[in-house]
Short mmCIF file of C-alpha atoms in Angstrom, two decimals:
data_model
loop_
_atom_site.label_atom_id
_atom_site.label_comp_id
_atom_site.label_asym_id
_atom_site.label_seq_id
_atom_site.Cartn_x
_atom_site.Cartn_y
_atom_site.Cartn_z
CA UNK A 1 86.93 16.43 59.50
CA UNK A 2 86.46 13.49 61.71
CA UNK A 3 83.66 12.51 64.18
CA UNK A 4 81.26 15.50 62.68
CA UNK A 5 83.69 18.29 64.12
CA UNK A 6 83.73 16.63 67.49
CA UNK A 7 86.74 15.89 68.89
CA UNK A 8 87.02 11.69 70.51
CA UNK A 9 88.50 10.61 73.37
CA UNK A 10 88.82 7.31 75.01
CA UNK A 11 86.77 6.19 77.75
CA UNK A 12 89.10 4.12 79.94
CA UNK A 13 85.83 2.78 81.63
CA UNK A 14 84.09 1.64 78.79
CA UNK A 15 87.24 1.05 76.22
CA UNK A 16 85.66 2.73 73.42
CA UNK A 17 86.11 6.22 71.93
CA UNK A 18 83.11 8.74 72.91
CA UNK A 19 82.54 11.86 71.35
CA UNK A 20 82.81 15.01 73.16
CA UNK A 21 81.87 18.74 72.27
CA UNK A 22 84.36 20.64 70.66
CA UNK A 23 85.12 24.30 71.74
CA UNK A 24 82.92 26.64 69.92
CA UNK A 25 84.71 28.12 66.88
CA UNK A 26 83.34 32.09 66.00
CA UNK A 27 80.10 32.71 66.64
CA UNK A 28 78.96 33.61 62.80
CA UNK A 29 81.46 30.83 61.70
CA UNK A 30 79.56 28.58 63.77
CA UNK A 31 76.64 29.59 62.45
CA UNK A 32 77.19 29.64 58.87
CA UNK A 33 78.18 25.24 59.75
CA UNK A 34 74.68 25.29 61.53
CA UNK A 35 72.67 26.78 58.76
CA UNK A 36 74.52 24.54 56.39
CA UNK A 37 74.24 21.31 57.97
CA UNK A 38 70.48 21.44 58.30
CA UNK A 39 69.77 22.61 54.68
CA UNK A 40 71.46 19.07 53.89
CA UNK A 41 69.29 16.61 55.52
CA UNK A 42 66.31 18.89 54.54
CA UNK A 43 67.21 18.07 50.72
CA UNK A 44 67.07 14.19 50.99
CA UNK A 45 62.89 14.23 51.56
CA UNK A 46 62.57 13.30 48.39
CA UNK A 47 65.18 11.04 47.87
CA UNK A 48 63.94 9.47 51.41
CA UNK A 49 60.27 9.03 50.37
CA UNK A 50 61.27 7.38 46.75
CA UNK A 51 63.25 4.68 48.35
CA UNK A 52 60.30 3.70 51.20
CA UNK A 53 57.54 4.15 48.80
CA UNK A 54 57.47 0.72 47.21
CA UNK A 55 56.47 -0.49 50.50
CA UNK A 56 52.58 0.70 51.21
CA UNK A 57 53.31 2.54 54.25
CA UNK A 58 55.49 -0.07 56.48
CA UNK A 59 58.24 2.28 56.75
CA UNK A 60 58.76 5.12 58.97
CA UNK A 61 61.88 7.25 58.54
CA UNK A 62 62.99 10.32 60.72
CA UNK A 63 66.07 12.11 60.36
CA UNK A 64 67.53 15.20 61.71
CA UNK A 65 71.06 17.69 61.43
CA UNK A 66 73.06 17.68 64.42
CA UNK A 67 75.06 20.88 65.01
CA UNK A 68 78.78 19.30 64.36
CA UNK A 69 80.21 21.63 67.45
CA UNK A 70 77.30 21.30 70.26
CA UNK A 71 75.28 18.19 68.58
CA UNK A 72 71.96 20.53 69.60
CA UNK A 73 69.36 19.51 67.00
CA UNK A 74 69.26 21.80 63.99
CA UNK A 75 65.92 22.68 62.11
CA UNK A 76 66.61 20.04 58.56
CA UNK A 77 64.95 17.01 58.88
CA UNK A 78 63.66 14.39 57.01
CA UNK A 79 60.12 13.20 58.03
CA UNK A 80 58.16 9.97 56.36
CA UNK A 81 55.37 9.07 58.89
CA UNK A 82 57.50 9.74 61.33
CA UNK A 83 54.98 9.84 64.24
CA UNK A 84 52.72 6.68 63.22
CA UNK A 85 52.67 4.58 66.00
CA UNK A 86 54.54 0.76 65.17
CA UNK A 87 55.03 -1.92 67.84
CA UNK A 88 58.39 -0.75 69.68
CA UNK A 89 60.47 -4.59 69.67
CA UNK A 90 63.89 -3.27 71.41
CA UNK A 91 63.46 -0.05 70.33
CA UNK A 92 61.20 0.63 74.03
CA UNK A 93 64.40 0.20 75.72
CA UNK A 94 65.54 4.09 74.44
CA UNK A 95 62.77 5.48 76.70
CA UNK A 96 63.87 2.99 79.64
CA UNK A 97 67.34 4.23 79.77
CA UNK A 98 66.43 7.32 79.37
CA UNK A 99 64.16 7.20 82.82
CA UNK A 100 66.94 5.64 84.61
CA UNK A 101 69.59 8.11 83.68
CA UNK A 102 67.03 10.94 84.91
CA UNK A 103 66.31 8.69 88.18
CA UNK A 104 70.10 8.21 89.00
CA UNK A 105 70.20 12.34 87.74
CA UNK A 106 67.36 13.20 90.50
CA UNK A 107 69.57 11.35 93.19
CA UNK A 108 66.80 8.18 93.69
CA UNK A 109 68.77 5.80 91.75
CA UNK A 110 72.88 4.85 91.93
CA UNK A 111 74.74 3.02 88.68
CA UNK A 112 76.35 1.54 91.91
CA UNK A 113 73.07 -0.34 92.91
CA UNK A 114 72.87 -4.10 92.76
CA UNK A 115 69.92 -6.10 91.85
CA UNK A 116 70.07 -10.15 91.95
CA UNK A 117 68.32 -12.06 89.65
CA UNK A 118 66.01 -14.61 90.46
CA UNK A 119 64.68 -17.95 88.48
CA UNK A 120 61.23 -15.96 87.81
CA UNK A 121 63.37 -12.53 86.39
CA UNK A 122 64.77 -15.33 83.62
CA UNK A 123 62.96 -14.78 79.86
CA UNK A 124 64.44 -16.04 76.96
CA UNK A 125 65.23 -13.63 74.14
CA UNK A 126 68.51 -12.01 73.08
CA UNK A 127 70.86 -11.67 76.18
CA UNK A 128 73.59 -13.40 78.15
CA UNK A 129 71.95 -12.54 81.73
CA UNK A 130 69.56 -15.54 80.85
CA UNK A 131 72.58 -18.48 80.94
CA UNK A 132 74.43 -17.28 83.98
CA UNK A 133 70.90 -18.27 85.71
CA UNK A 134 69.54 -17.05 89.35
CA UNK A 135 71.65 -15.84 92.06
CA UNK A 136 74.06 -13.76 90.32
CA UNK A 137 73.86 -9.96 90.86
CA UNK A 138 74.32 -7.13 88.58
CA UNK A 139 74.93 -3.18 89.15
CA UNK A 140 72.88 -0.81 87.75
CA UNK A 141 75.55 0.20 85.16
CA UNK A 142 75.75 -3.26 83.91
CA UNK A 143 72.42 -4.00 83.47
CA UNK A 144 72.06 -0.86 81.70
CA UNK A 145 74.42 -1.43 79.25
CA UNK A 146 73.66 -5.18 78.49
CA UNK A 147 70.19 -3.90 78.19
CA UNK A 148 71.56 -1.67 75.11
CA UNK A 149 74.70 -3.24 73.79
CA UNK A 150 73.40 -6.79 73.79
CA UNK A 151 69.56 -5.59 73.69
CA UNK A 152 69.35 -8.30 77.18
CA UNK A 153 65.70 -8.76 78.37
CA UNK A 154 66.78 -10.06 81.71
CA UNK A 155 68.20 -6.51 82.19
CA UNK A 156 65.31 -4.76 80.33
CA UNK A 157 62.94 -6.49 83.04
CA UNK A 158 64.97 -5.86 86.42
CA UNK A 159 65.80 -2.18 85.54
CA UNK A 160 62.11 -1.78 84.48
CA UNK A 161 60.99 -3.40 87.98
CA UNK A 162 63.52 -0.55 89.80
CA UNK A 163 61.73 1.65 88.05
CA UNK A 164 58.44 0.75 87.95
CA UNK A 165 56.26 1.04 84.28
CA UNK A 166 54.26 3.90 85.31
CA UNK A 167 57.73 6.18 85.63
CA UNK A 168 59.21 5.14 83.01
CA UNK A 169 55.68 6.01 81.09
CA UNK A 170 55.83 9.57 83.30
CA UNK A 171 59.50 10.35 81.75
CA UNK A 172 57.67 9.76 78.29
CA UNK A 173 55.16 12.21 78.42
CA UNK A 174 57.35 14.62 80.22
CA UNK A 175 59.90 14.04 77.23
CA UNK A 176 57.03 14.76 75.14
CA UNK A 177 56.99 11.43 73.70
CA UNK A 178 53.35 10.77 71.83
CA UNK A 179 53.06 7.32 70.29
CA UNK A 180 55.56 5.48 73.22
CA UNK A 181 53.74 3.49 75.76
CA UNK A 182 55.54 0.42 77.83
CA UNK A 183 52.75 -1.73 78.58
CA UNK A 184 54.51 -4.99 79.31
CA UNK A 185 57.45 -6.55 80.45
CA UNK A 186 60.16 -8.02 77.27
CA UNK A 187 58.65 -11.88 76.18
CA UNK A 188 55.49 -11.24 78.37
CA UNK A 189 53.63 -13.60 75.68
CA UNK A 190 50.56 -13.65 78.12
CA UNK A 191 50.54 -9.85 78.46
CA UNK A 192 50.59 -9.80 74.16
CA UNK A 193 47.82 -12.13 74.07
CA UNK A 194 45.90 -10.05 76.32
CA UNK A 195 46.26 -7.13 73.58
CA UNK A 196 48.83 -5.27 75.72
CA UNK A 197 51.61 -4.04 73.73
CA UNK A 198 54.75 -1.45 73.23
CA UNK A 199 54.85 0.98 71.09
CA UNK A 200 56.83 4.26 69.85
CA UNK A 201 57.29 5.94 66.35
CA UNK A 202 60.42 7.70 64.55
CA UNK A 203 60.28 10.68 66.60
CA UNK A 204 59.73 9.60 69.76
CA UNK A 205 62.76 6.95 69.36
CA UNK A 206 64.86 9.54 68.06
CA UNK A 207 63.87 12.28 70.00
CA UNK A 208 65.90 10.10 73.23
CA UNK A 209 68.51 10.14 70.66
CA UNK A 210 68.22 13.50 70.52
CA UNK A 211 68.80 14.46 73.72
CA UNK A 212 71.46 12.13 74.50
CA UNK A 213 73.50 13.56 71.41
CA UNK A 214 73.40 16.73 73.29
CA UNK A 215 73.82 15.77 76.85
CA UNK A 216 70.82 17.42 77.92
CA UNK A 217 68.29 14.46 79.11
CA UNK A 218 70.91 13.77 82.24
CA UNK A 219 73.93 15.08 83.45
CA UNK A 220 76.85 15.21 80.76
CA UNK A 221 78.58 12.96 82.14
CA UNK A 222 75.55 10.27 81.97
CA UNK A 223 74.73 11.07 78.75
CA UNK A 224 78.04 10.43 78.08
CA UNK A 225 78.04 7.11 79.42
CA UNK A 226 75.04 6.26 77.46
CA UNK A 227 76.01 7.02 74.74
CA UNK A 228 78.64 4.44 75.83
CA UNK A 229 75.92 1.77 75.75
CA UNK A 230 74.59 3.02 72.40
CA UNK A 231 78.23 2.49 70.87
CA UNK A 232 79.01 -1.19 72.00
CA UNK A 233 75.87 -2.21 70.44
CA UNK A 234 76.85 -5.72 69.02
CA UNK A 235 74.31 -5.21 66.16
CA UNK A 236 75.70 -4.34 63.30
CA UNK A 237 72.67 -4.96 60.73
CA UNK A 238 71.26 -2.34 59.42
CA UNK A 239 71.89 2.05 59.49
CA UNK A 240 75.32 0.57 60.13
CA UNK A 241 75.79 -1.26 56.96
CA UNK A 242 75.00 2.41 55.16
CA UNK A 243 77.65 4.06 56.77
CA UNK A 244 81.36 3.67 55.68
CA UNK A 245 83.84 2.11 58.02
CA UNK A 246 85.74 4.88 60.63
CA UNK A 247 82.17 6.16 61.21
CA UNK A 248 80.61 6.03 64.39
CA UNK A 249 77.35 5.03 64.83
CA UNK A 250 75.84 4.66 68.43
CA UNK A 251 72.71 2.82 67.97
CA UNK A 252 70.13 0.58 69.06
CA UNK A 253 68.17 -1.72 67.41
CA UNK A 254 64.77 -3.86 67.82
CA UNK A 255 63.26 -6.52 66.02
CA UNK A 256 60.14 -9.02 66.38
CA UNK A 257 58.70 -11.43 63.68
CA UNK A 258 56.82 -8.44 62.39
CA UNK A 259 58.92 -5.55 62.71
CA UNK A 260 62.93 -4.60 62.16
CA UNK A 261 64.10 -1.44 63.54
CA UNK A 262 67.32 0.90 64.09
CA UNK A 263 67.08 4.12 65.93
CA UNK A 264 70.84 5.61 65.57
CA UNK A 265 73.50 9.15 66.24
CA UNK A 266 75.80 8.97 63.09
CA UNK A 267 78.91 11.17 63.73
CA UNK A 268 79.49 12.12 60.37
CA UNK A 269 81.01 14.96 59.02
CA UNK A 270 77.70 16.45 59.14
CA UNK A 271 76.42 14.51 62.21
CA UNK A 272 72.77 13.19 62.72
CA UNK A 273 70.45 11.14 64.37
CA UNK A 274 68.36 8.89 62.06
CA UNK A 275 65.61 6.47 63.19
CA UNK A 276 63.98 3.61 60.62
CA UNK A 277 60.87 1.48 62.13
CA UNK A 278 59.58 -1.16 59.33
CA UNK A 279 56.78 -3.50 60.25
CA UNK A 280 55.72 -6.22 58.05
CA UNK A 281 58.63 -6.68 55.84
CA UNK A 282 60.56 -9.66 55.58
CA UNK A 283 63.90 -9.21 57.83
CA UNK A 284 65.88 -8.94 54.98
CA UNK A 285 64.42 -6.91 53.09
CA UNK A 286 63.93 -4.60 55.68
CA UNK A 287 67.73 -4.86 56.69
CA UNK A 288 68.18 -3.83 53.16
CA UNK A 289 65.84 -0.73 53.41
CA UNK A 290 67.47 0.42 56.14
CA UNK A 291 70.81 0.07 55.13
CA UNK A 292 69.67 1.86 51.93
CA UNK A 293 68.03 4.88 53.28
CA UNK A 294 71.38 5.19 55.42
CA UNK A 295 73.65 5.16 52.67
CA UNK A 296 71.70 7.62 51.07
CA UNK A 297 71.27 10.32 53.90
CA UNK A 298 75.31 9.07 55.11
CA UNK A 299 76.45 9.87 51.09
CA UNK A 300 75.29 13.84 51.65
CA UNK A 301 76.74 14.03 55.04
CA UNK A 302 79.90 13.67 53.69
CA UNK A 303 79.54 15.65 50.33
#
């Protein structure tokens, strides 16, 4: 089986295969995948908690069973502090995107929509927006998707100005994410010194993930543009290095001094979304912890 069930097509716009829903098989057949495909992930607590122990509580790891026909979440999960709050690095830009796909969803926003940069939107960081310099002007889309394939502050900070922080902190608690604040703008080094800080935790990050598996935080078809974003991610540290080639993984990662993180959909046989937030681990070892736990839970989605 390929993709998790789910059959791919390609996205002419965005030049990369997307997965779509399959057709419902039976009803009981469908079930009897369902039931199985959450008993899996369920099975690797255990396994999950063995490999992040040896690090005193850095590590949180959340993990649930997509349904391989709708991508709906399914009950099996694995859960290691999944809802302790960490600083969010890159990983803030999940609950961003997914404001702005509800915005353009409620008809107050376009993709279309162009914003020009000026010399005070410029931060350093990862991102390309930064060399092209001031005057240039980028849709909507774009900055969306540099914001998540190339992790770009620039485009972090002009789609969070469209938005404004307090609605993109709104679409948090309405998404019924706990531990996920955005309470300054990407390389705000004054705003950090003042104590002012992002964070998020396993389940909030994967709980966009979630959603945007399923196509139920916008419209289908924006969800299926996102997910867009999430697959030309140019990271490819990480949950990625755990999962055999042929795989797709639409992810996003995050990482300051202090922290490493990978929030990811795996469309395995059995698919899944899986979310790993270290803090205070060297970067490689933590890039090895991650890519550990993902071979791990990636070995039983394909057994």
């Amino acid at each position: 089986m390929s993709l998790g069930g789910c059959a791919a097509r390609r996205n002419e716009a965005e030049g990369s295969a997307v997965p779509v829903k399959q057709k419902a098989n039976h009803p009981s057949a469908q079930k009897t995948e369902a039931v199985a495909c959450a008993s899996w992930i369920a099975g690797l607590q255990q396994d999950i908690e063995a490999l992040v122990e040896p690090y005193d509580g850095s590590t949180s790891v959340y993990a649930v069973a997509l349904d391989p026909q709708t991508f709906a979440s399914l009950d099996g999960e694995v859960a290691v502090a999944p809802d302790a709050r960490r600083v969010a690095a890159s990983i803030i830009k999940l609950p961003i995107l997914a404001c702005a796909l509800e915005t353009v969803t409620a008809g107050e926003l376009s993709l279309d929509e162009q914003i020009t940069v000026t010399q005070q939107d410029i931060v350093g960081g990862s991102g390309n927006i930064q060399s092209r310099g001031a005057g240039v002007s980028y849709g909507i889309d774009e900055l969306l998707h540099a914001m998540i394939a190339q992790s770009d502050n620039v485009a972090a900070n002009l789609v969070i100005g469209r938005l404004g922080m307090d609605t993109v902190n709104e679409t948090c608690a309405a998404l019924g994410l706990t531990q996920t604040v955005l309470a300054r703008l990407m390389m705000d080094t004054e705003a950090q010194a003042q104590g002012r800080e992002n964070y998020t935790s396993a389940r909030d990050a994967a709980a966009v993930l979630q959603r945007l598996a399923a196509g139920t935080i916008a419209t289908p078809e924006l969800c299926e543009r996102a997910r867009g974003y999430l697959l030309a991610q140019e990271d490819a540290r990480g949950i990625v290095e755990g999962v055999p080639g042929g795989v797709l993984v639409a992810h996003k990662t995050g990482s300051l001094a202090n922290a490493q993180h990978d929030a990811a959909i795996v469309y395995a046989e059995r698919p899944y979304v899986l979310a790993i937030l270290t803090q205070d681990l060297e970067r490689e070892q933590a890039l090895a912890l991650e890519r550990d736990i993902s071979f791990a839970i990636n070995a039983r989605a394909h057994s």
